[in-house]
mmCIF file of C-alpha atoms in Angstrom:
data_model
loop_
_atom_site.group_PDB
_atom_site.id
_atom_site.type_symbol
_atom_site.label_atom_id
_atom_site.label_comp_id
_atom_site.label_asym_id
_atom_site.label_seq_id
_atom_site.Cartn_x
_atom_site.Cartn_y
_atom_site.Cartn_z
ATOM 1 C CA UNK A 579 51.656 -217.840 83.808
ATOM 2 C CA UNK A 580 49.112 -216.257 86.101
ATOM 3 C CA UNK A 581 48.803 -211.873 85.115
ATOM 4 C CA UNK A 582 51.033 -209.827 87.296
ATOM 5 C CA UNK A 583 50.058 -207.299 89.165
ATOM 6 C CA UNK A 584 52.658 -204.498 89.299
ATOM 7 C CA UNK A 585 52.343 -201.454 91.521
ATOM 8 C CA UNK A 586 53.510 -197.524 90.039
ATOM 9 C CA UNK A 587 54.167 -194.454 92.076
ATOM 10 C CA UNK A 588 53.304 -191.476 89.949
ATOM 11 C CA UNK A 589 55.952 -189.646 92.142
ATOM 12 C CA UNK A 590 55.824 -185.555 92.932
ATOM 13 C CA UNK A 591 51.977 -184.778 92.178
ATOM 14 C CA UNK A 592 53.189 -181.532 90.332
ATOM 15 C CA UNK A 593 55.286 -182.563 87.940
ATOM 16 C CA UNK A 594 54.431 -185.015 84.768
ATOM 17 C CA UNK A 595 53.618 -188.226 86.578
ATOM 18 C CA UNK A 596 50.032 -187.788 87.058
ATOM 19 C CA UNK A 597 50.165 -186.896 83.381
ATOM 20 C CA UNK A 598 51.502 -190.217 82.313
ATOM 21 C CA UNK A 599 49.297 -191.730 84.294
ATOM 22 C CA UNK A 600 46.783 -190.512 81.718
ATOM 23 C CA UNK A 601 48.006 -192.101 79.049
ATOM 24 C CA UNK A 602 47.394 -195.721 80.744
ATOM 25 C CA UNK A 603 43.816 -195.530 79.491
ATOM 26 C CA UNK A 604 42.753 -198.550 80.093
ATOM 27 C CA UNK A 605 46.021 -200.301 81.467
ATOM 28 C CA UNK A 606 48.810 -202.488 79.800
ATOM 29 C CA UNK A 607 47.953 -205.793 78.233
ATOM 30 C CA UNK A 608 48.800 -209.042 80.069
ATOM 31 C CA UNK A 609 49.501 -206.859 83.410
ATOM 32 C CA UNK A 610 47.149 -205.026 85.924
ATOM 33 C CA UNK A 611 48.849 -201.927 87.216
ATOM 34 C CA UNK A 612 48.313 -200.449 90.649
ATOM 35 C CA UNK A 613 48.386 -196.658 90.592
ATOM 36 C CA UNK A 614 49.507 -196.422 94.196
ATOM 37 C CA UNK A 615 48.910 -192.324 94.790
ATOM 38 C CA UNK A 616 46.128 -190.170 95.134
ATOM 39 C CA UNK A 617 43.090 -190.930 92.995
ATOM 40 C CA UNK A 618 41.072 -187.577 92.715
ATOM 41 C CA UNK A 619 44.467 -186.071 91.336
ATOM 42 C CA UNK A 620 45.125 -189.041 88.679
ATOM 43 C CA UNK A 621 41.625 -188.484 87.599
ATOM 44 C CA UNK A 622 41.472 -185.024 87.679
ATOM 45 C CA UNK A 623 44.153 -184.607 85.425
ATOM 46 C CA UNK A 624 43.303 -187.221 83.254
ATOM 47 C CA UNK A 625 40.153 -184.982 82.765
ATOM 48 C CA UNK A 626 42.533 -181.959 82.161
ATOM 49 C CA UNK A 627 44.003 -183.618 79.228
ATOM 50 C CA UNK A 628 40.799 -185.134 78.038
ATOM 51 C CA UNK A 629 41.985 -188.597 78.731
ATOM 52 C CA UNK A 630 39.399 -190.318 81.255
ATOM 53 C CA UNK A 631 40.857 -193.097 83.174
ATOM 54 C CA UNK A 632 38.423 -195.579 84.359
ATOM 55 C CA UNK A 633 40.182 -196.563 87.979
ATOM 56 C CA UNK A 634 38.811 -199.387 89.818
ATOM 57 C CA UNK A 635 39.809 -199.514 93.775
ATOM 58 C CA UNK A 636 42.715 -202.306 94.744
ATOM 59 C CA UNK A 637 40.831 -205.335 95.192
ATOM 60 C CA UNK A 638 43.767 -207.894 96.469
ATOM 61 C CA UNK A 639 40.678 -211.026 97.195
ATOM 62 C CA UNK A 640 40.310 -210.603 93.630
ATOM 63 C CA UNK A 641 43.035 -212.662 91.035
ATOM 64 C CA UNK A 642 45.043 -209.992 88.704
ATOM 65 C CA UNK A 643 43.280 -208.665 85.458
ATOM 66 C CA UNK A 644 45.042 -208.165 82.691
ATOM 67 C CA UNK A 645 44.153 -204.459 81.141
ATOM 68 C CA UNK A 646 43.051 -203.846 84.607
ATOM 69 C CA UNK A 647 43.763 -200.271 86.375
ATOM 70 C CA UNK A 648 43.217 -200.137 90.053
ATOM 71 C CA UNK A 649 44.574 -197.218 92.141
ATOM 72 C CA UNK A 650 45.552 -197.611 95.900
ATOM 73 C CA UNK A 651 44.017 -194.706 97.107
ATOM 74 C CA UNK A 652 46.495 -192.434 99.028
ATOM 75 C CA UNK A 653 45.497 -188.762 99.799
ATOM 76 C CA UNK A 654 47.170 -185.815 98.825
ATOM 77 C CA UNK A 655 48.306 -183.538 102.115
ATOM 78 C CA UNK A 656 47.888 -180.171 100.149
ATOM 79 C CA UNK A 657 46.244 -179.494 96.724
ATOM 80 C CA UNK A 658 48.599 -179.818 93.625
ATOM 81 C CA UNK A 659 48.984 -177.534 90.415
ATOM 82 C CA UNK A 660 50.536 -178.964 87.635
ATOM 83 C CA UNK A 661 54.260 -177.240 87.878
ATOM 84 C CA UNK A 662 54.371 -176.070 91.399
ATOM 85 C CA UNK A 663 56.083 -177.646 94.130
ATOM 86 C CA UNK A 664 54.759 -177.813 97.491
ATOM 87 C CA UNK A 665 56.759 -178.974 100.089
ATOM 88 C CA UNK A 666 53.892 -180.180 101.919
ATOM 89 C CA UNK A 667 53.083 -182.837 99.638
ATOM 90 C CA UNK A 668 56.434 -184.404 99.611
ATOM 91 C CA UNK A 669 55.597 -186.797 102.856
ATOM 92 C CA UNK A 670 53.106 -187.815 100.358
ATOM 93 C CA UNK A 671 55.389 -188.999 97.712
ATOM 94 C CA UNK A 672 57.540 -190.901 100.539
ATOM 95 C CA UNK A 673 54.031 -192.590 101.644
ATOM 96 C CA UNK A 674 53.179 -193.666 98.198
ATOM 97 C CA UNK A 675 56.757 -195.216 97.891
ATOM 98 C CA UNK A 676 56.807 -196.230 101.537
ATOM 99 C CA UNK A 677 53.018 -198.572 100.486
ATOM 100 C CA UNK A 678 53.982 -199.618 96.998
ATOM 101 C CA UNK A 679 57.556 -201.266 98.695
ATOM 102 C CA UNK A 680 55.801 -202.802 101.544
ATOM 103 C CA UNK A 681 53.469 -204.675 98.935
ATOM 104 C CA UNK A 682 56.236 -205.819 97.010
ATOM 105 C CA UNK A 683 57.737 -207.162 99.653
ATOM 106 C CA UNK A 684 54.589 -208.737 101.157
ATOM 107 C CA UNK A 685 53.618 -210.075 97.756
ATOM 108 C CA UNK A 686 50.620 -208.133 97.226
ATOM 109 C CA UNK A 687 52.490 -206.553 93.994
ATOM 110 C CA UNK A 688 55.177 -208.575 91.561
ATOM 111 C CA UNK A 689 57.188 -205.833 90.877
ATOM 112 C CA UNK A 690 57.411 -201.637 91.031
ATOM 113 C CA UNK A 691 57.718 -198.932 88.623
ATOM 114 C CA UNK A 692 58.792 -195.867 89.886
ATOM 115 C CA UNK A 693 57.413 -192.009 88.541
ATOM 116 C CA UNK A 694 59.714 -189.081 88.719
ATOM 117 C CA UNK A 695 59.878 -187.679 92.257
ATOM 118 C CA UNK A 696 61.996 -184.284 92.848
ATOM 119 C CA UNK A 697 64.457 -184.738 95.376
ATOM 120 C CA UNK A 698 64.711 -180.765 96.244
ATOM 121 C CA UNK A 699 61.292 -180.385 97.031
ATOM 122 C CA UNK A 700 61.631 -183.543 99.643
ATOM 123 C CA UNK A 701 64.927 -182.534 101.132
ATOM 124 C CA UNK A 702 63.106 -178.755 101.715
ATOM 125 C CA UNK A 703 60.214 -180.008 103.571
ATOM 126 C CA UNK A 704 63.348 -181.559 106.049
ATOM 127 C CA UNK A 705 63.175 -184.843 104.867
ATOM 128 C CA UNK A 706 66.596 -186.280 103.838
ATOM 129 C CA UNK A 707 66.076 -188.269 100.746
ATOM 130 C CA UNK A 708 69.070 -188.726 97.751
ATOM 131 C CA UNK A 709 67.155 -191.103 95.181
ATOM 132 C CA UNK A 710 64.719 -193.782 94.831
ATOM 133 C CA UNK A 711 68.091 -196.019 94.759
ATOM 134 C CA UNK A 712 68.987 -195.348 98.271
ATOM 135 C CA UNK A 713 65.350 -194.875 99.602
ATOM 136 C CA UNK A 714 64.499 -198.560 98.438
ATOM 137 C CA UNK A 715 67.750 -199.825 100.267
ATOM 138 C CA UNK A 716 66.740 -198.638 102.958
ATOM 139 C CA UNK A 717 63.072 -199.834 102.729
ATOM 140 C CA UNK A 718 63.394 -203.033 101.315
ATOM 141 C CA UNK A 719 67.397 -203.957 102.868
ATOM 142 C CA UNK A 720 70.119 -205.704 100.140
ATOM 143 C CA UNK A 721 72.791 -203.523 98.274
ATOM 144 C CA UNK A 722 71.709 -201.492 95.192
ATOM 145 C CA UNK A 723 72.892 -201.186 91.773
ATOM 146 C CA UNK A 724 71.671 -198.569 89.620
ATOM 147 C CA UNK A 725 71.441 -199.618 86.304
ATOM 148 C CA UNK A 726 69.965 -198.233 82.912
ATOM 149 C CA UNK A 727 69.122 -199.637 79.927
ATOM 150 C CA UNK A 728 68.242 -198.635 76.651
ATOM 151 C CA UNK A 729 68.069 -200.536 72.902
ATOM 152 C CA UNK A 730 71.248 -201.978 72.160
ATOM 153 C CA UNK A 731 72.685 -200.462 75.512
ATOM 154 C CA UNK A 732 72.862 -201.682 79.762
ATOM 155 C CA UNK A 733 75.121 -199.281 82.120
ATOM 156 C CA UNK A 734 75.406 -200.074 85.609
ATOM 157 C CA UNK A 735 77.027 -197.689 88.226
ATOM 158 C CA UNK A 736 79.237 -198.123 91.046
ATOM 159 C CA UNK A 737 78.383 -194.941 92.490
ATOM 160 C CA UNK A 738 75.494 -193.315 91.645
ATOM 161 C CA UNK A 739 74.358 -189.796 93.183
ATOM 162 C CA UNK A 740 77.216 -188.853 94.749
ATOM 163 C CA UNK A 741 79.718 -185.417 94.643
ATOM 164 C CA UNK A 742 82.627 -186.234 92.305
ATOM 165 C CA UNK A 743 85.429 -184.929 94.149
ATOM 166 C CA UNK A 744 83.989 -187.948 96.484
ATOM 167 C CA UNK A 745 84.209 -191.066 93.917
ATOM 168 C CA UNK A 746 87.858 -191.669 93.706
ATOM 169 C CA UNK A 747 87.444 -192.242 97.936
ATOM 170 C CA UNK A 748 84.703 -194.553 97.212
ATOM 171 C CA UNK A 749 85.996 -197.009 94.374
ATOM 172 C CA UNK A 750 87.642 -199.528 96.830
ATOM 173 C CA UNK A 751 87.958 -203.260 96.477
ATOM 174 C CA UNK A 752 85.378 -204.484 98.649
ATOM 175 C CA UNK A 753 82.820 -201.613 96.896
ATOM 176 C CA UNK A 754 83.475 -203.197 93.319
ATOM 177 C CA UNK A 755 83.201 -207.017 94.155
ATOM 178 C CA UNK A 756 79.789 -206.566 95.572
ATOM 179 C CA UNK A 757 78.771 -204.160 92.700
ATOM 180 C CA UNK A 758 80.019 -206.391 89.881
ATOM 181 C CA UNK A 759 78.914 -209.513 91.393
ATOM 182 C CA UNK A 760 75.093 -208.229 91.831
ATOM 183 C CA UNK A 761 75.504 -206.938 88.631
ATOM 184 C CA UNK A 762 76.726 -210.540 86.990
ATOM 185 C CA UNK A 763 74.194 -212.296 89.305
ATOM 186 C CA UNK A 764 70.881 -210.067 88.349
ATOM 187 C CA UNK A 765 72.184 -210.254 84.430
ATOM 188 C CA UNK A 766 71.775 -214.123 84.912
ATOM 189 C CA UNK A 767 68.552 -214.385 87.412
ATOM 190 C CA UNK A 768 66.593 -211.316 85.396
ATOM 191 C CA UNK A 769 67.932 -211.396 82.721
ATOM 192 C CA UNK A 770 68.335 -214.987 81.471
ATOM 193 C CA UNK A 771 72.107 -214.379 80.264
ATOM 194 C CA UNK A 772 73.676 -217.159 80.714
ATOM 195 C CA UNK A 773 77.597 -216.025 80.796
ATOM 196 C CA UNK A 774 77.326 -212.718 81.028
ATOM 197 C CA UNK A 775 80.067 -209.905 79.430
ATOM 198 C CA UNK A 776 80.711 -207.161 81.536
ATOM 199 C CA UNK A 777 83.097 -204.230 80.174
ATOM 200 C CA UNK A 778 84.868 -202.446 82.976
ATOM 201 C CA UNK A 779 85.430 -198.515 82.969
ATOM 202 C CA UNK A 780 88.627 -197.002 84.432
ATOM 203 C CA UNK A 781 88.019 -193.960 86.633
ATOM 204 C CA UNK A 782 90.683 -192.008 85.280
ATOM 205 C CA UNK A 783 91.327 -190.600 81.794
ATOM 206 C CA UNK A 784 92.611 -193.110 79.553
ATOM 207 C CA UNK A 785 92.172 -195.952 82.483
ATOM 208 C CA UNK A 786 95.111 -193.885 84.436
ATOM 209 C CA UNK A 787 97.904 -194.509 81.244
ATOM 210 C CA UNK A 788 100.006 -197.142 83.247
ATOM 211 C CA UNK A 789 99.170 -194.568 86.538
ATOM 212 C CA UNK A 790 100.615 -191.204 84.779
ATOM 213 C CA UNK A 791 97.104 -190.061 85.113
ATOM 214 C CA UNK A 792 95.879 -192.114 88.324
ATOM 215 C CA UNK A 793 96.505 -195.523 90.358
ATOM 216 C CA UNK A 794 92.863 -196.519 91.012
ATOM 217 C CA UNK A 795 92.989 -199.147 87.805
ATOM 218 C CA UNK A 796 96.611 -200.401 88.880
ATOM 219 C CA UNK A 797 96.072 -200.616 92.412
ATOM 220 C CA UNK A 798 92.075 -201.270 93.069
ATOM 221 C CA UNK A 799 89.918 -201.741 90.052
ATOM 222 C CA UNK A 800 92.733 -204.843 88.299
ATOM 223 C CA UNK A 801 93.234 -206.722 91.024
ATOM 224 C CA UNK A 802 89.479 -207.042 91.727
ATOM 225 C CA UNK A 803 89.036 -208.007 88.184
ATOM 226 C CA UNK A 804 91.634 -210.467 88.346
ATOM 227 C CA UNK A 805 90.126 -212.420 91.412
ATOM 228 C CA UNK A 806 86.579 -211.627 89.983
ATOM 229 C CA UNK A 807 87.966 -213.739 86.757
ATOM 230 C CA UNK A 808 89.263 -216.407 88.621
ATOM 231 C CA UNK A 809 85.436 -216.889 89.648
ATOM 232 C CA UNK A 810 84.316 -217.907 86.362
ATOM 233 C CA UNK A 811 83.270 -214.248 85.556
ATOM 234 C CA UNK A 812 83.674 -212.802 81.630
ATOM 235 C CA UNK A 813 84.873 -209.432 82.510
ATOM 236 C CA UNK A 814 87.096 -207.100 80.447
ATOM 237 C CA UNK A 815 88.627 -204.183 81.460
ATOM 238 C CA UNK A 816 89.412 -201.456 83.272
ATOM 239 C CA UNK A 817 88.692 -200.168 79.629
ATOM 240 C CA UNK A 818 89.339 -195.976 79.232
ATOM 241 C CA UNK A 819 85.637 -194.494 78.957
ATOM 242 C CA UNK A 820 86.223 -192.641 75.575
ATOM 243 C CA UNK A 821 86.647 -195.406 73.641
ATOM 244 C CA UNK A 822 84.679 -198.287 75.742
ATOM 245 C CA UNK A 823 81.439 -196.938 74.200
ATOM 246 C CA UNK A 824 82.341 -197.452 70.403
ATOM 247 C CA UNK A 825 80.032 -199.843 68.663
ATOM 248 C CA UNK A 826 83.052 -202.090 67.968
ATOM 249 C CA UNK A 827 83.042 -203.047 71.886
ATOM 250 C CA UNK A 828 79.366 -202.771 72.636
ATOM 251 C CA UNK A 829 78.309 -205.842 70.385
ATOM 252 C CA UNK A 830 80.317 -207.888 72.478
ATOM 253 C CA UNK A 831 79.082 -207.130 75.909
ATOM 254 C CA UNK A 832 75.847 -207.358 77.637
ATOM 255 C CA UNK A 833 76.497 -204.422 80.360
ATOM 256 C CA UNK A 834 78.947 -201.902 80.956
ATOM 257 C CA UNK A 835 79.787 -201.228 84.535
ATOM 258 C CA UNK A 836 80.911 -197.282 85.077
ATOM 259 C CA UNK A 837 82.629 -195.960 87.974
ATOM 260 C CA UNK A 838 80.432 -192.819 88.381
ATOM 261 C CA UNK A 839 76.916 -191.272 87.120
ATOM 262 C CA UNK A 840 77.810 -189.132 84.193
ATOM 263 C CA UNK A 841 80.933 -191.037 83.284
ATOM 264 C CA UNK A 842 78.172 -193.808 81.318
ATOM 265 C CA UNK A 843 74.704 -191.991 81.634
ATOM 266 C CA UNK A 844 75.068 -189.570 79.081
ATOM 267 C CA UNK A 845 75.996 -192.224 76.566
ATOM 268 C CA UNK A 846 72.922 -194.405 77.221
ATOM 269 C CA UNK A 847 70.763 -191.676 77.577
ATOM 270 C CA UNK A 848 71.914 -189.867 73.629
ATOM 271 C CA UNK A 849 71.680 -193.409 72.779
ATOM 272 C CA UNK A 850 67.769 -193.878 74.242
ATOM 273 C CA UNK A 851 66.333 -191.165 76.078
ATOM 274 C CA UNK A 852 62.664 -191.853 76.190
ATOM 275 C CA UNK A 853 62.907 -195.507 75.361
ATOM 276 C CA UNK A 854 65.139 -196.070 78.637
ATOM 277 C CA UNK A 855 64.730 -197.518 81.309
ATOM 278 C CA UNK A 856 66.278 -196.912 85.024
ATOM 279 C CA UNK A 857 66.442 -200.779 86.934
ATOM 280 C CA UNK A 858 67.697 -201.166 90.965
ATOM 281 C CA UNK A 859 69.439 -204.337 91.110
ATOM 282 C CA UNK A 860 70.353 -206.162 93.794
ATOM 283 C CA UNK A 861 66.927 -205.784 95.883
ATOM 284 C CA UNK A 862 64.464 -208.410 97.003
ATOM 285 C CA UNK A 863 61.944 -206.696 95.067
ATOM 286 C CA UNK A 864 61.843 -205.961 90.999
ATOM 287 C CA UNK A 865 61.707 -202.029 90.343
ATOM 288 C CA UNK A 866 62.053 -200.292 87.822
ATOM 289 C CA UNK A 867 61.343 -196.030 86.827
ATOM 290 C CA UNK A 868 61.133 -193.869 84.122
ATOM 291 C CA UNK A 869 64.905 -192.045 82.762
ATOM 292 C CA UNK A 870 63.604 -188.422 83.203
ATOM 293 C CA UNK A 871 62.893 -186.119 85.690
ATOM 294 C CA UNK A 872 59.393 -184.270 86.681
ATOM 295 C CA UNK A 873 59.365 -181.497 83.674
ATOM 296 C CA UNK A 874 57.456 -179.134 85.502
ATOM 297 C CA UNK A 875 57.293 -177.211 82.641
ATOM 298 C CA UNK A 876 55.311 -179.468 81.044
ATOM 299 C CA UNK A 877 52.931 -180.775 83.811
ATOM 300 C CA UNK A 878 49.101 -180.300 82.615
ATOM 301 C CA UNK A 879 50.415 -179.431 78.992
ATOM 302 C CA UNK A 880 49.691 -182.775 76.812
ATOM 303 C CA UNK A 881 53.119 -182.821 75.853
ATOM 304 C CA UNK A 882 54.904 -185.566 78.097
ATOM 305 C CA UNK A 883 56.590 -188.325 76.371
ATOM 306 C CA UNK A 884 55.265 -191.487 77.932
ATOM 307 C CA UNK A 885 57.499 -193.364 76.001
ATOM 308 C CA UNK A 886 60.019 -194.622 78.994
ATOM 309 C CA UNK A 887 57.213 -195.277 81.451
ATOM 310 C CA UNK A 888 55.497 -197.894 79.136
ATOM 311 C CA UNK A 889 59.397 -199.120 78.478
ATOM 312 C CA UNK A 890 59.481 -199.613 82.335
ATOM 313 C CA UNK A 891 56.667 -200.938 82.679
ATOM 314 C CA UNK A 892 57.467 -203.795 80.060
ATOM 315 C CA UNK A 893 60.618 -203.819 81.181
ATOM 316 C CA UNK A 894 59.153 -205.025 84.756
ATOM 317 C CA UNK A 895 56.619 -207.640 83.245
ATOM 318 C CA UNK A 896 59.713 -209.556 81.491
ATOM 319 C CA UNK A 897 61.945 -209.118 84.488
ATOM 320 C CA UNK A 898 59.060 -210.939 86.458
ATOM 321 C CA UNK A 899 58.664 -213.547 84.071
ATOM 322 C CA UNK A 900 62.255 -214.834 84.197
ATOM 323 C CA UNK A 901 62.682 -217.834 86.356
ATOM 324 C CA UNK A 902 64.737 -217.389 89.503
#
């Protein structure tokens, strides 16, 4: 199979992306990655943290090299200092993600990987932006699932960054056929799982308790399992969240499906934080991101884990090798 050539964003320029950009060196094996961002700042702080990058400019006449590190060369708007924010660099981070979609899209790139952006800093400078989830939508069209995955461990969500007092609204019929079907259909297409198991959370305490506690699972989430089913689909629930997540079930199911963020993050991420991985499924594209945020604390320091951005990154490289 011919070297892919995946693009990364290293997302807000003061936080710990450029920084784990560093620790690249001289690329990943088998893959050229395209830093798609500002190049003085990559190798400026590479030079910070005594880690010299050697960065070639984005040559697309040439064929992929794998080990390769290219940059795609996209200025800054204001200076950055490792740890503070500047609002006028965050039509920077858009632009980066804005050129690394469009070259998935046109071809130029197999697949994304996504630094840590902060959404505050963005939404300040008056640009409305809720995630890299919803941003891609928009970019690249198709109907996103979040999903993370760690050893041992996949959790999609049918919401994702959304107000809670909002979810119960939001968990309708026509919501959780298209979520669990993209789900079922990516864990086939990128993930070569032939039949795939999905467990099913319930929104409400103990999956409602025969609706003492809630009707969502009587009245939305089992009927759409029970048509889903009819499909040919291996699904099992809705399953109350407290006990879903017990080794017991786990080793018989290849994804969980949650109704909302922290009902299933904080169980993958105690499970793998550093070592997971944050995949949007159900694009035209393959992208995948780191499972942390910008640590502005520890921008510049040496100290950031690059643990989940080489998991990405490998993560991406399998996900473009499966047939589909």
């Amino acid at each position: 199979m011919t070297t892919p050539r995946i693009a990364l964003t290293p997302g807000e320029p003061a936080g710990i992306g450029p920084d784990l950009c560093a620790a690249l060196q001289a690329g990943i094996p088998n893959t050229e990655l395209v830093l798609v961002g500002d190049a003085e700042l990559i190798s400026n702080r590479a030079l910070t943290l005594d880690r010299p990058l050697e960065l070639s400019p984005l040559d697309l006449a040439t064929p992929p090299r794998a080990g390769r590190l290219s940059v795609l060369h996209h200025p800054l708007l204001t200076p950055a200092r490792p740890g503070r924010l500047d609002p006028r660099n965050a039509a920077y981070v858009l632009d980066t993600l804005g050129a690394a979609c469009n070259g998935c899209l046109n071809g130029d790139f197999d697949a994304l990987v996504t630094g840590p952006v902060h959404k505050g800093v963005i939404n300040q400078a008056g640009q409305p932006f809720t995630g890299h989830t919803e941003f891609l939508a928009e970019r690249c069209g198709g109907h996103p699932v979040m999903m993370l995955t760690a050893p041992g461990l996949r959790v999609a969500l049918a919401t994702t960054h959304t107000p809670l007092s909002r979810v119960p609204e939001l968990i309708t019929e026509d919501l959780l056929e298209r979520v669990i079907g993209i789900l079922h259909q990516d864990l086939v297409k990128r993930f070569g799982i032939r039949q795939p198991r999905i467990l099913i959370c319930g929104l409400n305490p103990h999956a409602g308790e025969d609706g003492h506690l809630g009707r969502e699972e009587l009245d939305i989430i089992q009927p759409t399992l029970e048509r889903l089913r009819i499909t040919g689909m291996d699904l099992e629930g809705p399953l109350p969240a407290d006990t879903l997540f017990t080794p017991h079930n786990l080793e018989r199911a290849d994804a969980v499906l949650a109704m909302y963020h922290d009902q299933g993050l904080p169980v993958l991420k105690h499970m793998g934080f550093g070592r997971a991985v944050n995949i949007t499924l159900g694009l035209p594209i393959i992208r995948t991101s780191v499972d942390h945020g910008t640590a502005l604390e520890l921008a510049g320091s040496g100290k950031a884990d690059s643990g989940s951005l080489f998991a990405a990154i490998e993560t991406a490289s399998q996900m473009i090798q499966r047939p589909h």
